[in-house]
Amino acid sequence: MKKDNLCDKKTALITGATSGIGAEFAKQLSAMGFSLILTGRNREKLLRLSKKYPGSVTVEADLRKKEDCFRLIEEGKRFSADILINCAGMGVFGKFSETDIKKETDMIDLNVRACHILFKGFLELFESRGKGYILNVGSVAGFLPGPLMSGYYASKSYVLRQTEAVYLELLYNKSPVKVSVLCPGPVQTDFNRNAGITGSFKGITAEECVRHTIEGMKKGRLLIIPALYTKAVALGSKLLPAAVSGSVCYIAQKGKKRITDI
Ligand SMILES: NC(=O)c1ccc[n+]([C@@H]2O[C@H](COP(=O)([O-])OP(=O)(O)OC[C@H]3O[C@@H](n4cnc5c(N)ncnc54)[C@H](OP(=O)(O)O)[C@@H]3O)[C@@H](O)[C@H]2O)c1
């Protein structure tokens, strides 16, 4: 029988734990008996989480800041994390020539730089301890060119490609550390509202997304894609030229509206 990749782990550090997919990871991993280290920026939500999960540790951190990323790695060491759910992320919607540069650089700092720093910091920590599991939260967006959300799609491509590459490094070096990348399609969370978008396809629930992901992690899967139609999009992106898959994406994105335009 295949070894369960999660059963010998005890403490999960979850970024983006105050909302959506990260909050659902907290719920399901807590129900499985994991200790939790929960992080986000929203102090009130963190306080509520600490009451909901007695014994959990909460860390307020703005992961757009490098120093907060490094502080979080120290907290992971201090509280003996052996799973990292690298989930915090944001999106920016609109034509590249019109989007706000501050929001875009914030997004790059969070989706790319913070994800990279935490991935590396926790990998070093877990390798030194001879065990650990890192889940980077990408998106099916990482497979495609994404007109009207070009920076977001490119940021998720970074997460996908880096995780795939590091997975192979670990495999060929017989590392005890496991890594996976979660690439969901639309999930019912506050993501779109926070990105200022309305009119999106509803998608699966965070509960379904996380349940499927935990099953994938138990099997040590590199690529975890919940929902059949999302798998079809990922496959289609490999079969079609980028101009075609990107044009389909453009048509889908055009149907969305910026909340400020309503
Ligand atoms: N929902 C979807 O359709 C979908 C699809 C594919 C991939 N994803 C990915 O899934 C991940 C989670 O998104 P979600 O859907 O759960 O969205 P969400 O409900 O908006 O949650 C985003 C989380 O990220 C945290 N966050 C945002 N900015 C942060 C910052 N500067 N520093 C630290 N934490 C920050 C937020 O916490 P605070 O507000 O407390 O800081 C929140 O907990 C993201 O990486 C997203 O790209 C989502």
Coordinates of C-alpha atoms and ligand atoms in Angstrom, one line a residue:
M1 CA 0.0 0.0 0.0
K2 CA 1.2 3.5 -0.8
K3 CA 2.6 5.4 2.2
D4 CA 0.3 8.3 3.2
N5 CA 2.4 11.4 2.7
L6 CA 0.6 13.3 5.4
C7 CA 0.1 10.9 8.2
D8 CA 3.5 11.5 9.9
K9 CA 3.1 15.3 9.9
K10 CA 1.7 17.2 12.8
T11 CA 1.8 21.0 12.4
A12 CA 0.6 23.0 9.4
L13 CA 1.4 26.6 8.7
I14 CA -1.2 28.2 6.5
T15 CA -0.9 31.5 4.8
G16 CA -4.1 33.2 3.7
A17 CA -5.8 31.4 6.5
T18 CA -8.2 34.3 7.2
S19 CA -10.4 33.6 4.1
G20 CA -11.5 31.3 1.4
I21 CA -9.3 28.3 0.5
G22 CA -6.8 28.9 3.3
A23 CA -9.6 29.1 5.9
E24 CA -11.0 25.8 4.6
F25 CA -7.5 24.2 4.9
A26 CA -7.5 25.3 8.5
K27 CA -10.9 23.7 9.1
Q28 CA -10.1 20.3 7.4
L29 CA -6.6 20.0 8.7
S30 CA -7.8 20.8 12.2
A31 CA -10.5 18.1 11.9
M32 CA -7.7 15.7 10.9
G33 CA -5.9 16.5 14.2
F34 CA -3.2 18.9 12.9
S35 CA -1.9 21.7 15.1
L36 CA -2.2 25.0 13.2
I37 CA -0.1 28.1 12.7
L38 CA -2.4 30.6 10.9
T39 CA -1.4 33.8 9.2
G40 CA -3.0 36.7 7.4
R41 CA -3.2 40.5 7.8
N42 CA -6.6 40.8 9.3
R43 CA -6.2 41.0 13.1
E44 CA -9.9 40.5 13.9
K45 CA -10.2 37.4 11.7
L46 CA -7.0 36.0 13.3
L47 CA -8.4 36.5 16.7
R48 CA -11.6 34.7 15.7
L49 CA -9.5 31.8 14.3
S50 CA -7.5 31.5 17.5
K51 CA -10.8 31.1 19.4
K52 CA -12.2 28.7 16.8
Y53 CA -9.1 26.5 17.0
P54 CA -7.9 26.4 20.6
G55 CA -4.1 25.8 20.8
S56 CA -3.5 27.2 17.4
V57 CA -0.9 30.0 16.9
T58 CA -1.7 33.1 14.9
V59 CA 0.8 35.3 13.2
E60 CA -0.2 38.7 11.7
A61 CA 2.0 39.3 8.6
D62 CA 1.8 41.3 5.5
L63 CA 3.5 39.1 3.0
R64 CA 4.0 41.9 0.5
K65 CA 6.9 42.7 2.9
K66 CA 10.1 40.6 2.6
E67 CA 10.8 41.0 6.4
D68 CA 7.4 39.6 7.3
C69 CA 8.1 36.5 5.0
F70 CA 11.4 35.9 6.8
R71 CA 9.7 36.4 10.2
L72 CA 7.1 33.8 9.3
I73 CA 9.9 31.3 8.5
E74 CA 11.3 31.9 12.0
E75 CA 7.8 31.3 13.4
G76 CA 7.6 28.1 11.4
K77 CA 10.9 27.0 13.0
R78 CA 9.8 28.0 16.5
F79 CA 6.6 26.1 16.4
S80 CA 8.0 23.1 14.4
A81 CA 5.8 23.4 11.3
D82 CA 6.1 20.3 9.0
I83 CA 3.5 21.3 6.4
L84 CA 3.4 24.7 4.6
I85 CA 0.2 25.6 2.8
N86 CA 1.5 28.6 0.7
C87 CA -1.9 30.0 -0.1
A88 CA -2.1 33.8 0.3
G89 CA -2.7 35.5 -3.1
M90 CA -4.5 38.3 -4.9
G91 CA -5.6 39.2 -8.4
V92 CA -5.8 42.4 -10.4
F93 CA -8.3 42.7 -13.3
G94 CA -8.2 45.0 -16.3
K95 CA -6.2 45.9 -19.4
F96 CA -2.5 45.9 -18.8
S97 CA -2.3 49.5 -20.1
E98 CA -4.9 50.6 -17.5
T99 CA -4.3 48.6 -14.3
D100 CA -2.9 50.3 -11.3
I101 CA 0.9 49.7 -11.0
K102 CA 0.8 49.8 -7.2
K103 CA -1.8 47.0 -7.1
E104 CA 0.2 45.0 -9.7
T105 CA 3.5 45.3 -7.8
D106 CA 1.7 44.4 -4.6
M107 CA 0.4 41.3 -6.4
I108 CA 3.8 40.3 -7.7
D109 CA 5.3 40.8 -4.2
L110 CA 2.6 38.5 -2.7
N111 CA 2.0 35.9 -5.4
V112 CA 5.6 35.6 -6.6
R113 CA 8.1 37.0 -4.2
A114 CA 6.5 35.9 -0.9
C115 CA 5.6 32.5 -2.3
H116 CA 9.2 32.0 -3.5
I117 CA 10.7 33.1 -0.2
L118 CA 8.5 30.9 1.9
F119 CA 8.9 28.0 -0.5
K120 CA 12.7 28.2 -0.2
G121 CA 12.8 28.9 3.6
F122 CA 10.5 26.0 4.5
L123 CA 12.2 23.7 2.0
E124 CA 15.6 24.4 3.7
L125 CA 14.0 23.9 7.1
F126 CA 12.2 20.7 6.2
E127 CA 15.3 19.2 4.5
S128 CA 17.3 19.9 7.6
R129 CA 14.7 18.0 9.6
G130 CA 14.3 15.1 7.1
K131 CA 10.6 15.6 6.6
G132 CA 8.0 18.1 5.5
Y133 CA 5.3 18.9 2.9
I134 CA 4.9 22.1 0.9
L135 CA 1.8 22.9 -1.0
N136 CA 2.0 26.0 -3.3
V137 CA -1.3 27.4 -4.3
G138 CA -1.1 28.2 -8.0
S139 CA -4.1 28.3 -10.4
V140 CA -5.2 26.8 -13.7
A141 CA -4.4 30.4 -14.8
G142 CA -0.8 29.3 -14.6
F143 CA -1.3 27.2 -17.7
L144 CA -2.6 30.0 -19.9
P145 CA -1.9 33.5 -21.2
G146 CA -4.5 35.6 -19.4
P147 CA -5.6 38.7 -21.3
L148 CA -7.3 41.2 -18.9
M149 CA -5.5 39.5 -16.0
S150 CA -2.1 39.2 -17.5
G151 CA 0.0 39.8 -14.4
Y152 CA -2.1 37.4 -12.3
Y153 CA -1.9 34.6 -14.9
A154 CA 1.9 35.2 -15.2
S155 CA 2.3 35.1 -11.4
K156 CA 0.6 31.7 -11.2
S157 CA 2.7 30.4 -14.1
Y158 CA 5.8 31.2 -12.0
V159 CA 4.3 29.2 -9.1
L160 CA 3.5 26.3 -11.3
R161 CA 6.8 26.1 -13.2
Q162 CA 8.9 26.6 -10.1
T163 CA 7.1 23.9 -8.1
E164 CA 7.4 21.5 -11.1
A165 CA 11.1 22.2 -11.3
V166 CA 11.8 21.8 -7.6
Y167 CA 9.7 18.7 -7.4
L168 CA 12.1 17.1 -9.9
E169 CA 15.2 18.3 -8.0
L170 CA 13.8 16.7 -4.9
L171 CA 12.9 13.5 -6.7
Y172 CA 16.3 13.1 -8.3
N173 CA 18.0 13.8 -5.0
K174 CA 15.8 11.4 -3.1
S175 CA 14.7 14.2 -0.7
P176 CA 12.3 13.2 2.0
V177 CA 10.4 16.5 1.4
K178 CA 7.3 16.5 -0.8
V179 CA 6.0 19.4 -2.8
S180 CA 2.7 19.9 -4.7
V181 CA 1.1 22.6 -6.6
L182 CA -2.7 23.2 -6.4
C183 CA -4.2 24.6 -9.6
P184 CA -7.9 25.2 -9.2
G185 CA -10.2 26.9 -11.6
P186 CA -12.9 29.2 -10.1
V187 CA -13.6 28.6 -6.4
Q188 CA -16.3 30.3 -4.4
T189 CA -14.3 32.7 -2.2
D190 CA -13.8 36.4 -1.7
F191 CA -11.0 36.3 -4.3
N192 CA -12.9 37.9 -7.2
R193 CA -14.5 40.6 -4.9
N194 CA -11.0 41.4 -3.5
A195 CA -9.7 41.6 -7.1
G196 CA -12.6 44.0 -7.9
I197 CA -14.3 41.6 -10.3
T198 CA -17.9 40.6 -10.7
G199 CA -19.7 38.3 -13.2
S200 CA -17.3 35.4 -12.8
F201 CA -18.2 31.7 -13.3
K202 CA -19.2 30.5 -9.8
G203 CA -17.0 27.4 -9.6
I204 CA -16.6 24.8 -6.9
T205 CA -16.8 25.4 -3.2
A206 CA -13.7 25.8 -1.1
E207 CA -14.7 22.7 0.8
E208 CA -14.7 20.6 -2.4
C209 CA -11.4 22.2 -3.5
V210 CA -9.6 21.4 -0.3
R211 CA -11.0 17.9 0.2
H212 CA -9.8 17.0 -3.3
T213 CA -6.4 18.6 -2.6
I214 CA -5.8 16.8 0.7
E215 CA -6.6 13.5 -1.1
G216 CA -3.9 14.5 -3.8
M217 CA -1.4 15.4 -1.0
K218 CA -1.9 12.0 0.7
K219 CA -0.9 10.4 -2.7
G220 CA 2.1 12.8 -3.0
R221 CA 0.8 14.2 -6.4
L222 CA 2.8 17.0 -7.9
L223 CA -0.1 18.6 -9.7
I224 CA -3.5 18.8 -8.1
I225 CA -6.4 20.1 -10.2
P226 CA -9.8 19.8 -8.6
A227 CA -12.8 19.5 -11.0
L228 CA -13.0 17.7 -14.3
Y229 CA -13.6 20.8 -16.4
T230 CA -10.5 22.5 -14.9
K231 CA -8.4 19.4 -15.8
A232 CA -9.8 19.8 -19.4
V233 CA -8.7 23.5 -19.5
A234 CA -5.1 22.5 -18.3
L235 CA -5.0 19.7 -21.0
G236 CA -6.4 22.0 -23.7
S237 CA -3.6 24.5 -22.9
K238 CA -1.1 21.8 -23.8
L239 CA -2.8 20.9 -27.0
L240 CA -3.7 24.3 -28.4
P241 CA -1.4 27.1 -29.5
A242 CA -1.1 29.9 -26.9
A243 CA -2.8 32.4 -29.2
V244 CA -5.9 30.1 -29.3
S245 CA -6.1 29.2 -25.6
G246 CA -5.4 32.9 -24.7
S247 CA -8.2 34.1 -27.1
V248 CA -10.7 31.7 -25.4
C249 CA -9.5 33.1 -22.1
Y250 CA -10.0 36.7 -23.4
I251 CA -13.6 35.9 -24.4
A252 CA -14.3 34.5 -20.9
Q253 CA -12.6 37.4 -19.1
K254 CA -14.4 40.0 -21.2
G255 CA -17.7 38.8 -19.7
K256 CA -16.5 40.0 -16.3
K257 CA -16.9 43.5 -15.0
R258 CA -14.8 45.7 -12.7
I259 CA -16.8 46.4 -9.6
T260 CA -16.0 50.1 -10.1
D261 CA -17.7 50.0 -13.5
I262 CA -21.0 48.9 -12.2
Ligands
LIG1 N1 -10.9 31.7 -5.6 C1 -10.5 31.3 -6.8 O1 -11.3 31.2 -7.8 C2 -9.1 30.8 -7.0 C3 -8.8 30.1 -8.2 C4 -7.5 29.6 -8.4 C5 -6.5 30.0 -7.5 N2 -6.8 30.7 -6.4 C6 -5.7 31.0 -5.4 O2 -6.1 30.6 -4.1 C7 -5.4 31.4 -3.1 C8 -6.4 31.8 -2.1 O3 -7.3 32.6 -2.6 P1 -8.8 32.6 -2.1 O4 -9.7 32.2 -3.3 O5 -9.0 31.9 -0.9 O6 -9.0 34.2 -1.9 P2 -9.4 35.1 -0.7 O7 -10.7 34.6 -0.1 O8 -9.4 36.5 -1.2 O9 -8.2 34.9 0.3 C9 -7.0 35.5 0.1 C10 -6.1 35.3 1.4 O10 -4.8 35.8 1.1 C11 -4.5 36.7 2.2 N3 -3.7 37.8 1.8 C12 -4.0 38.7 0.9 N4 -3.1 39.7 0.8 C13 -2.2 39.4 1.7 C14 -1.0 40.0 2.2 N5 -0.5 41.1 1.6 N6 -0.3 39.4 3.2 C15 -0.7 38.3 3.8 N7 -1.9 37.6 3.4 C16 -2.6 38.2 2.4 C17 -5.8 37.2 2.8 O11 -5.7 37.5 4.2 P3 -5.8 38.9 4.8 O12 -6.9 39.7 4.1 O13 -6.1 38.7 6.3 O14 -4.5 39.5 4.6 C18 -6.7 35.9 2.6 O15 -6.6 35.1 3.7 C19 -4.7 32.5 -3.9 O16 -3.4 32.3 -4.1 C20 -5.5 32.5 -5.2 O17 -4.7 33.0 -6.3 C21 -8.1 31.1 -6.1

